[in-house]
């Protein structure tokens, strides 16, 4: 016997399945850059409160539709500071990535973007940037 399920019903069931879970990786201003390079689909990088002085370059990170890579902090207590000559957060060759609850402080440095995406051969797609605070990045931000 073959059970046939109409496509719309199958898609509804698929959409309600829980997301795949991965590792929750605690990070701090001393180790976050090293840990960020090792993230894989379903992982969460939990940034502790603190001052992050080396920006957040995100390159070649690929989550999956049901298992995005998540990077989150403690809101105004987790501060990524801008630095001359670099974007505070630079995203390239990434997909299915979520960045939440961070503060981007540009320190009013001229021509420093808070968040910039693009470049690379794989492009950037399916990126969620939510509940972040951007300050001190000038009038173009």
mmCIF file of C-alpha atoms in Angstrom, residues 6-105:
data_model
loop_
_atom_site.group_PDB
_atom_site.id
_atom_site.type_symbol
_atom_site.label_atom_id
_atom_site.label_comp_id
_atom_site.label_asym_id
_atom_site.label_seq_id
_atom_site.Cartn_x
_atom_site.Cartn_y
_atom_site.Cartn_z
ATOM 1 C CA UNK A 6 -0.737 16.045 -0.671
ATOM 2 C CA UNK A 7 2.230 18.409 -1.140
ATOM 3 C CA UNK A 8 0.673 21.356 0.774
ATOM 4 C CA UNK A 9 0.049 19.127 3.798
ATOM 5 C CA UNK A 10 3.590 17.742 3.661
ATOM 6 C CA UNK A 11 5.041 21.265 3.517
ATOM 7 C CA UNK A 12 2.925 22.345 6.499
ATOM 8 C CA UNK A 13 4.188 19.413 8.539
ATOM 9 C CA UNK A 14 7.770 20.094 7.472
ATOM 10 C CA UNK A 15 7.479 23.756 8.465
ATOM 11 C CA UNK A 16 6.333 22.851 11.988
ATOM 12 C CA UNK A 17 9.160 20.457 12.747
ATOM 13 C CA UNK A 18 11.591 21.725 15.396
ATOM 14 C CA UNK A 19 14.881 23.199 14.270
ATOM 15 C CA UNK A 20 17.884 20.938 14.501
ATOM 16 C CA UNK A 21 19.868 21.642 17.632
ATOM 17 C CA UNK A 22 23.601 22.014 17.741
ATOM 18 C CA UNK A 23 26.199 23.076 20.235
ATOM 19 C CA UNK A 24 25.936 26.134 22.460
ATOM 20 C CA UNK A 25 29.443 27.554 22.625
ATOM 21 C CA UNK A 26 30.152 30.164 25.305
ATOM 22 C CA UNK A 27 32.651 32.815 24.204
ATOM 23 C CA UNK A 28 34.320 35.884 25.660
ATOM 24 C CA UNK A 29 36.435 38.780 24.341
ATOM 25 C CA UNK A 30 39.589 36.647 24.512
ATOM 26 C CA UNK A 31 38.440 33.594 22.514
ATOM 27 C CA UNK A 32 35.454 34.593 20.363
ATOM 28 C CA UNK A 33 37.341 35.061 17.083
ATOM 29 C CA UNK A 34 38.906 31.609 17.249
ATOM 30 C CA UNK A 35 35.581 29.983 18.157
ATOM 31 C CA UNK A 36 33.626 31.832 15.440
ATOM 32 C CA UNK A 37 35.731 30.251 12.687
ATOM 33 C CA UNK A 38 34.679 26.759 13.826
ATOM 34 C CA UNK A 39 30.906 27.242 13.850
ATOM 35 C CA UNK A 40 28.772 24.788 11.908
ATOM 36 C CA UNK A 41 25.090 24.406 11.137
ATOM 37 C CA UNK A 42 22.927 24.481 14.262
ATOM 38 C CA UNK A 43 25.608 25.969 16.530
ATOM 39 C CA UNK A 44 25.042 28.963 18.801
ATOM 40 C CA UNK A 45 27.933 31.222 19.764
ATOM 41 C CA UNK A 46 26.910 32.866 23.046
ATOM 42 C CA UNK A 47 28.985 35.999 23.552
ATOM 43 C CA UNK A 48 29.403 36.933 27.209
ATOM 44 C CA UNK A 49 29.009 40.509 28.349
ATOM 45 C CA UNK A 50 32.152 42.489 27.660
ATOM 46 C CA UNK A 51 34.127 44.726 25.319
ATOM 47 C CA UNK A 52 34.992 43.084 21.996
ATOM 48 C CA UNK A 53 37.770 45.171 20.457
ATOM 49 C CA UNK A 54 38.598 43.141 17.321
ATOM 50 C CA UNK A 55 35.283 43.344 15.475
ATOM 51 C CA UNK A 56 33.399 40.320 14.212
ATOM 52 C CA UNK A 57 34.569 39.015 10.836
ATOM 53 C CA UNK A 58 32.252 36.226 9.686
ATOM 54 C CA UNK A 59 33.580 34.339 6.682
ATOM 55 C CA UNK A 60 32.653 30.956 5.202
ATOM 56 C CA UNK A 61 29.970 30.115 7.756
ATOM 57 C CA UNK A 62 27.097 28.057 6.417
ATOM 58 C CA UNK A 63 24.109 27.080 8.445
ATOM 59 C CA UNK A 64 21.126 25.215 7.033
ATOM 60 C CA UNK A 65 17.483 26.223 6.610
ATOM 61 C CA UNK A 66 16.394 24.272 9.703
ATOM 62 C CA UNK A 67 19.730 24.719 11.523
ATOM 63 C CA UNK A 68 21.075 28.258 11.232
ATOM 64 C CA UNK A 69 24.247 29.389 12.936
ATOM 65 C CA UNK A 70 23.307 31.818 15.721
ATOM 66 C CA UNK A 71 25.530 34.430 17.319
ATOM 67 C CA UNK A 72 24.010 36.307 20.243
ATOM 68 C CA UNK A 73 25.047 38.469 23.126
ATOM 69 C CA UNK A 74 23.599 40.263 26.114
ATOM 70 C CA UNK A 75 22.367 43.407 24.357
ATOM 71 C CA UNK A 76 23.955 46.604 25.671
ATOM 72 C CA UNK A 77 26.336 44.547 27.792
ATOM 73 C CA UNK A 78 27.969 42.865 24.774
ATOM 74 C CA UNK A 79 29.731 45.600 22.812
ATOM 75 C CA UNK A 80 31.581 45.210 19.515
ATOM 76 C CA UNK A 81 33.769 48.266 19.042
ATOM 77 C CA UNK A 82 34.646 49.751 15.673
ATOM 78 C CA UNK A 83 38.260 50.148 14.663
ATOM 79 C CA UNK A 84 39.900 52.163 11.943
ATOM 80 C CA UNK A 85 40.145 50.470 8.542
ATOM 81 C CA UNK A 86 37.701 47.600 9.261
ATOM 82 C CA UNK A 87 33.964 47.104 9.411
ATOM 83 C CA UNK A 88 32.760 46.279 12.897
ATOM 84 C CA UNK A 89 31.041 43.142 11.547
ATOM 85 C CA UNK A 90 31.988 41.952 8.078
ATOM 86 C CA UNK A 91 30.058 39.048 6.528
ATOM 87 C CA UNK A 92 31.198 37.179 3.415
ATOM 88 C CA UNK A 93 30.471 33.719 1.998
ATOM 89 C CA UNK A 94 27.871 33.031 4.697
ATOM 90 C CA UNK A 95 24.356 31.637 4.678
ATOM 91 C CA UNK A 96 21.650 30.819 7.219
ATOM 92 C CA UNK A 97 23.169 32.973 9.910
ATOM 93 C CA UNK A 98 21.457 34.873 12.750
ATOM 94 C CA UNK A 99 23.083 37.732 14.683
ATOM 95 C CA UNK A 100 21.120 38.950 17.700
ATOM 96 C CA UNK A 101 21.332 41.105 20.818
ATOM 97 C CA UNK A 102 24.658 42.840 20.231
ATOM 98 C CA UNK A 103 25.730 46.459 20.494
ATOM 99 C CA UNK A 104 27.852 47.896 17.683
ATOM 100 C CA UNK A 105 29.761 50.974 18.838
#
